[in-house]
PDB file of C-alpha atoms in Angstrom:
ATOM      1  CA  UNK A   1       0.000   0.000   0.000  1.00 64.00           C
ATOM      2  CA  UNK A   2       2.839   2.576   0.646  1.00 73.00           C
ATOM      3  CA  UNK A   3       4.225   1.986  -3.162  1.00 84.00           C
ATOM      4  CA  UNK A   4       0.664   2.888  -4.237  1.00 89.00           C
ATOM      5  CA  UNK A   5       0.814   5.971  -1.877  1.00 88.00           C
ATOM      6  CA  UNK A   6       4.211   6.947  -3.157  1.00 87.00           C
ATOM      7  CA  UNK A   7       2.881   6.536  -6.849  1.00 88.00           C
ATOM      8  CA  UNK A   8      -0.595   8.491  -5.947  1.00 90.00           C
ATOM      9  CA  UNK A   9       1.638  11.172  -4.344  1.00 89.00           C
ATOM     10  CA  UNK A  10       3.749  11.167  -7.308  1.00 88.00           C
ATOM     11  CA  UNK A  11       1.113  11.622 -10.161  1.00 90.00           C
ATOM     12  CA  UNK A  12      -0.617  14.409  -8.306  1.00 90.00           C
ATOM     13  CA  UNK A  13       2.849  16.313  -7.794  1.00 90.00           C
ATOM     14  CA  UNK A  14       2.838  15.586 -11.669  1.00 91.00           C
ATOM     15  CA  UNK A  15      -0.525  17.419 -12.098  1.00 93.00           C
ATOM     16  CA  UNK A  16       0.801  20.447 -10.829  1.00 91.00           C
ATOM     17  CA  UNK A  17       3.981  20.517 -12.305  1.00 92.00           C
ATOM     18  CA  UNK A  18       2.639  20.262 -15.745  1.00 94.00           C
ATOM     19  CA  UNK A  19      -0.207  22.440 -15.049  1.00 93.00           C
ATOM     20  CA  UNK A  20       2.383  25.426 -13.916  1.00 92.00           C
ATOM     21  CA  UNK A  21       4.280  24.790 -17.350  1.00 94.00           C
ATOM     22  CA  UNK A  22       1.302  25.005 -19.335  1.00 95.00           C
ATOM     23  CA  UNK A  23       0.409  28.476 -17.613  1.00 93.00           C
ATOM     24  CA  UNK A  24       3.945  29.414 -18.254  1.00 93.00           C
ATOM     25  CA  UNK A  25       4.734  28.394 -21.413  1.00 94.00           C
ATOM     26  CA  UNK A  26       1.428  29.320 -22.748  1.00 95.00           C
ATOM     27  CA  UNK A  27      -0.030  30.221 -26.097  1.00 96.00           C
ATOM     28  CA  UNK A  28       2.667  27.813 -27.240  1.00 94.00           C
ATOM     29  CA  UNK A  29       2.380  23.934 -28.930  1.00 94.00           C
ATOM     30  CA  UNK A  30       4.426  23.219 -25.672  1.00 94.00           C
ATOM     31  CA  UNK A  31       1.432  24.706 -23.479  1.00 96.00           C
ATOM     32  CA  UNK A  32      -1.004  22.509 -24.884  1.00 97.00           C
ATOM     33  CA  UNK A  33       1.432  19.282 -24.820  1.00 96.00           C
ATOM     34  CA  UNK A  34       1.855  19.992 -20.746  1.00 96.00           C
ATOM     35  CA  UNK A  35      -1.615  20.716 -20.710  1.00 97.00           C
ATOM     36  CA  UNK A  36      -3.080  17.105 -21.869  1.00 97.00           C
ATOM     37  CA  UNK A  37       0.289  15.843 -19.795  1.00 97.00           C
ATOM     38  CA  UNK A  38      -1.649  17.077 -16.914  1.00 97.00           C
ATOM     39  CA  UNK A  39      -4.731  15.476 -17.718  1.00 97.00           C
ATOM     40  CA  UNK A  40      -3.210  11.891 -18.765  1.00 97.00           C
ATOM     41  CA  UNK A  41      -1.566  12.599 -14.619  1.00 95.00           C
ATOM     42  CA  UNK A  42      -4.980  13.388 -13.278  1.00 96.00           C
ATOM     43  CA  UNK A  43      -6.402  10.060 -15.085  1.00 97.00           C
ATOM     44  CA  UNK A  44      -3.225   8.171 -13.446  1.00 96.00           C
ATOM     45  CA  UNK A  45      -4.177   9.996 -10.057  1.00 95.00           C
ATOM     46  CA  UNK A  46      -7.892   8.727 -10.393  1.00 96.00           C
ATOM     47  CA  UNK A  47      -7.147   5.484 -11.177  1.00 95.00           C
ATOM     48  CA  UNK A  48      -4.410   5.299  -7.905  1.00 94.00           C
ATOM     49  CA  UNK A  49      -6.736   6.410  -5.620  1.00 95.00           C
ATOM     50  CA  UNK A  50      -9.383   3.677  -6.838  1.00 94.00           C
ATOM     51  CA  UNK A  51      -6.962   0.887  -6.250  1.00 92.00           C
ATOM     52  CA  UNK A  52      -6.246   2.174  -3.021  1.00 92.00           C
ATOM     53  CA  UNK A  53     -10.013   2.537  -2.254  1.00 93.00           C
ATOM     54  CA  UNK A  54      -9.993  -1.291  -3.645  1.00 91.00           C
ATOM     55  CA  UNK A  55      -7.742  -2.548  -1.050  1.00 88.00           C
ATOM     56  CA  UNK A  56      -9.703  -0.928   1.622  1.00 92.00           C
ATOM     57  CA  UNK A  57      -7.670   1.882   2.269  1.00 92.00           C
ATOM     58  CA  UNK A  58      -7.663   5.995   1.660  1.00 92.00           C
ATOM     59  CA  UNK A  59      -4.770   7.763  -0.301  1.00 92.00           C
ATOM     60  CA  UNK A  60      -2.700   9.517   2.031  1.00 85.00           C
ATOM     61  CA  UNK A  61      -3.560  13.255   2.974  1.00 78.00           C
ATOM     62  CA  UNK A  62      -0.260  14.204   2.602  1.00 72.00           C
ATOM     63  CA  UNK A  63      -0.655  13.453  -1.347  1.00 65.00           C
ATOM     64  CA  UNK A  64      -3.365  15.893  -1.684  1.00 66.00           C
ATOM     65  CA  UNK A  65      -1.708  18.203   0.212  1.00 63.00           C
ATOM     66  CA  UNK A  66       2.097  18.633  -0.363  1.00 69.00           C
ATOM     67  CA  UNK A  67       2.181  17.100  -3.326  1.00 66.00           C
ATOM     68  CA  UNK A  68       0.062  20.076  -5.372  1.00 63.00           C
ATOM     69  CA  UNK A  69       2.250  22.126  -3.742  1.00 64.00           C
ATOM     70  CA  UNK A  70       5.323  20.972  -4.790  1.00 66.00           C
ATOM     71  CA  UNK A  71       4.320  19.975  -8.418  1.00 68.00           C
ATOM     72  CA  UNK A  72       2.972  23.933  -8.695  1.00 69.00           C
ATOM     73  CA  UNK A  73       6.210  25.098  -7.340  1.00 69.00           C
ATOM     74  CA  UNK A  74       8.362  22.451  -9.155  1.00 72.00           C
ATOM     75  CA  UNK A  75       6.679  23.469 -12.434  1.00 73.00           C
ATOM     76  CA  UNK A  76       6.817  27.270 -12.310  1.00 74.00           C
ATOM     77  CA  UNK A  77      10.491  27.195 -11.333  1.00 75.00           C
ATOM     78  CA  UNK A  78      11.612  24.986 -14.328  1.00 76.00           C
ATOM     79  CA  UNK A  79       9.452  26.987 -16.656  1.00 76.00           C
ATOM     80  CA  UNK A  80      11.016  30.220 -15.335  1.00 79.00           C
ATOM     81  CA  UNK A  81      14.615  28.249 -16.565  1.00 84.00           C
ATOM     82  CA  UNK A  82      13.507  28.217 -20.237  1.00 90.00           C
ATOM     83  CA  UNK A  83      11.848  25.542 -22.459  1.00 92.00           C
ATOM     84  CA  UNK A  84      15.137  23.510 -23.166  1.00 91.00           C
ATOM     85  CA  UNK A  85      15.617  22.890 -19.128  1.00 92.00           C
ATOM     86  CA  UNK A  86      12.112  22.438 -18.128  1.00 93.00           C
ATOM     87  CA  UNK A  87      12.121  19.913 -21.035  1.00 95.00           C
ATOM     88  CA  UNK A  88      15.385  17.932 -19.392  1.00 93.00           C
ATOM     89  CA  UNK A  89      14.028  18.004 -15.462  1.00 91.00           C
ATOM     90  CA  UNK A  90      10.523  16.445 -17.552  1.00 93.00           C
ATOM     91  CA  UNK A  91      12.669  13.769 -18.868  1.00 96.00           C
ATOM     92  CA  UNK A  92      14.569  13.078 -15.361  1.00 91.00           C
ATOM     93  CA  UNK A  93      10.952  13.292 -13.467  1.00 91.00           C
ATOM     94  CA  UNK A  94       9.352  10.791 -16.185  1.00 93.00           C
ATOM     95  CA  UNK A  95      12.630   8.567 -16.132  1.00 94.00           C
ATOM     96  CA  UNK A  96      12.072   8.044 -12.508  1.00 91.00           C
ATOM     97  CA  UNK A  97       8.509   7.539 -12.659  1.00 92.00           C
ATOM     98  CA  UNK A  98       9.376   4.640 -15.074  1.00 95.00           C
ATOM     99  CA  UNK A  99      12.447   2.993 -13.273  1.00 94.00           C
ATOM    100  CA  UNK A 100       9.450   3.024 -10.014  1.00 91.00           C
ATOM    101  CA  UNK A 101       6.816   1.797 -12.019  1.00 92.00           C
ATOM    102  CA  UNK A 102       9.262  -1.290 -13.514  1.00 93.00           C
ATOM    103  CA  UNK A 103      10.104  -1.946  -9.781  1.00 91.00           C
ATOM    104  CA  UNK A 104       7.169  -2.446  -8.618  1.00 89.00           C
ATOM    105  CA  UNK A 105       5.710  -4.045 -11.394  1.00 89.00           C
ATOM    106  CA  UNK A 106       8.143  -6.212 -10.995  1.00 87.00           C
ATOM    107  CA  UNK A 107       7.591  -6.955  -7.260  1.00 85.00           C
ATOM    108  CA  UNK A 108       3.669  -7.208  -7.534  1.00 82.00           C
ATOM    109  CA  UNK A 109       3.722  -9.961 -10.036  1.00 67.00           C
ATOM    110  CA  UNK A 110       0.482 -11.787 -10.598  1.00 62.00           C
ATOM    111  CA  UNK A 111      -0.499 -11.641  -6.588  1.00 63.00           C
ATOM    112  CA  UNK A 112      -2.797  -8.705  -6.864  1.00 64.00           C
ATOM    113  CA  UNK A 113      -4.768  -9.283  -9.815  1.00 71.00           C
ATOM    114  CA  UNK A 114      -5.217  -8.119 -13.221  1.00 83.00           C
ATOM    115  CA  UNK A 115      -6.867  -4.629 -12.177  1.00 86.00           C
ATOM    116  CA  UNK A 116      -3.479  -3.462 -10.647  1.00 88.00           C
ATOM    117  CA  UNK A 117      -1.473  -4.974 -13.397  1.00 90.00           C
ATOM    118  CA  UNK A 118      -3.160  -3.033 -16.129  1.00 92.00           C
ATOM    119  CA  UNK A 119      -2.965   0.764 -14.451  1.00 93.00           C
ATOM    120  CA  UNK A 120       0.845   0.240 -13.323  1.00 93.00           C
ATOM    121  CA  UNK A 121       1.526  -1.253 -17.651  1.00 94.00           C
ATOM    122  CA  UNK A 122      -1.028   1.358 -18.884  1.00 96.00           C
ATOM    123  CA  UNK A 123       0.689   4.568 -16.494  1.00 96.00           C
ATOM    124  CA  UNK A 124       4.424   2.841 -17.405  1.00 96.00           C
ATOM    125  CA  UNK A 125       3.451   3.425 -21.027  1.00 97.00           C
ATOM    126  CA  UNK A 126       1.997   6.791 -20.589  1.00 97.00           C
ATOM    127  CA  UNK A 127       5.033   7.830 -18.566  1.00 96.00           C
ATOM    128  CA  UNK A 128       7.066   6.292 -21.657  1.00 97.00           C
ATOM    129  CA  UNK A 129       4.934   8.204 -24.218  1.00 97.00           C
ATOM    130  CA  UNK A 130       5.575  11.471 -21.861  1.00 97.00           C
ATOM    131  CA  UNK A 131       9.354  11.000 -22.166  1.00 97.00           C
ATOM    132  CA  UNK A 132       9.251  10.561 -25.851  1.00 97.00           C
ATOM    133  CA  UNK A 133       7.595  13.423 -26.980  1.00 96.00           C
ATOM    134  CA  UNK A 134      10.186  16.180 -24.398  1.00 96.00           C
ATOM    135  CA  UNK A 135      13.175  14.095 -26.031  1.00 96.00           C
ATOM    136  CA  UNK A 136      12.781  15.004 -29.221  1.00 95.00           C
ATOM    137  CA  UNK A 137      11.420  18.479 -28.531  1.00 94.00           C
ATOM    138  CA  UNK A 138      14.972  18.973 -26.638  1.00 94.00           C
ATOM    139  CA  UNK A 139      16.319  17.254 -29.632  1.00 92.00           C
ATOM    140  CA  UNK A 140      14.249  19.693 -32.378  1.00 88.00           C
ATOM    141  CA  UNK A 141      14.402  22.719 -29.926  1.00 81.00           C
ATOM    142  CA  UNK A 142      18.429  22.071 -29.790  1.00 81.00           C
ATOM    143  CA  UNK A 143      18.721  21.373 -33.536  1.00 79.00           C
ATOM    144  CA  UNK A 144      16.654  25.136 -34.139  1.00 69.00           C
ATOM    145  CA  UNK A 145      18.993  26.867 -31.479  1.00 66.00           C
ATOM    146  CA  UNK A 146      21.746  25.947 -33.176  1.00 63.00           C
ATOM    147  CA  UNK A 147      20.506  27.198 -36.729  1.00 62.00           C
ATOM    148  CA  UNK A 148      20.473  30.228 -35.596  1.00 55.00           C
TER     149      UNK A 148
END
């Protein structure tokens, strides 16, 4: 239950964090891109919470509070850095989220049912997704820097 709380806490910090960067980077392709980041993270956050709720528990407090918190602070300060840095700290948070998700995938096995299985595969491959489209932004945002 506390590797579902870390992952619940996780996704909403993610919320935020793309949120922020879709305020700050907005009017831009980027904006929308963290914008429909945010909601794919809200739709991992609902679907957290409901296996928690399945197991008989409650998501931790401390997810809904800090976590927002954080994200929102997280994402304003790496969209304050520029596009090209907000784009690498993206690719380090998603990275991690993956490397978790693997982990624990790997420790739940077959134990706790198909339900569980599916969100942690289907949130891996979003994560994956995620990480693919700020690498080769970086790549095409690096590649038009130095053009000019």
């Amino acid at each position: 239950m506390l590797k579902l709380n870390w992952f619940y806490s996780l996704e909403v910090s993610q919320v935020d964090l793309y949120k922020a960067q879709s305020q700050r980077f907005s009017g831009t392709y980027e904006s929308i891109v963290f914008e429909r980041t945010a909601v794919v993270e809200q739709e991992h956050v609902d679907k957290i919470a409901a296996l928690i709720r399945a197991f008989g528990r409650e998501p931790y407090k401390i997810g809904d509070v800090i976590s927002p918190l954080f994200g929102g602070l997280l994402g304003r300060i790496l969209a304050f850095s520029g596009l090209e840095k907000t784009l690498q700290a993206n690719i380090l948070i998603e990275n991690k989220a993956m490397a978790d998700y693997v982990a624990l995938l790997q420790q739940v096995g077959e134990d706790f049912g198909d339900e569980l299985l599916t969100v942690l595969q289907h949130n891996l491959v979003d994560e994956d997704v995620h990480t693919a489209w700020f690498t080769e932004r970086l790549a095409d945002y690096i590649l038009l820097d130095l053009k000019d």
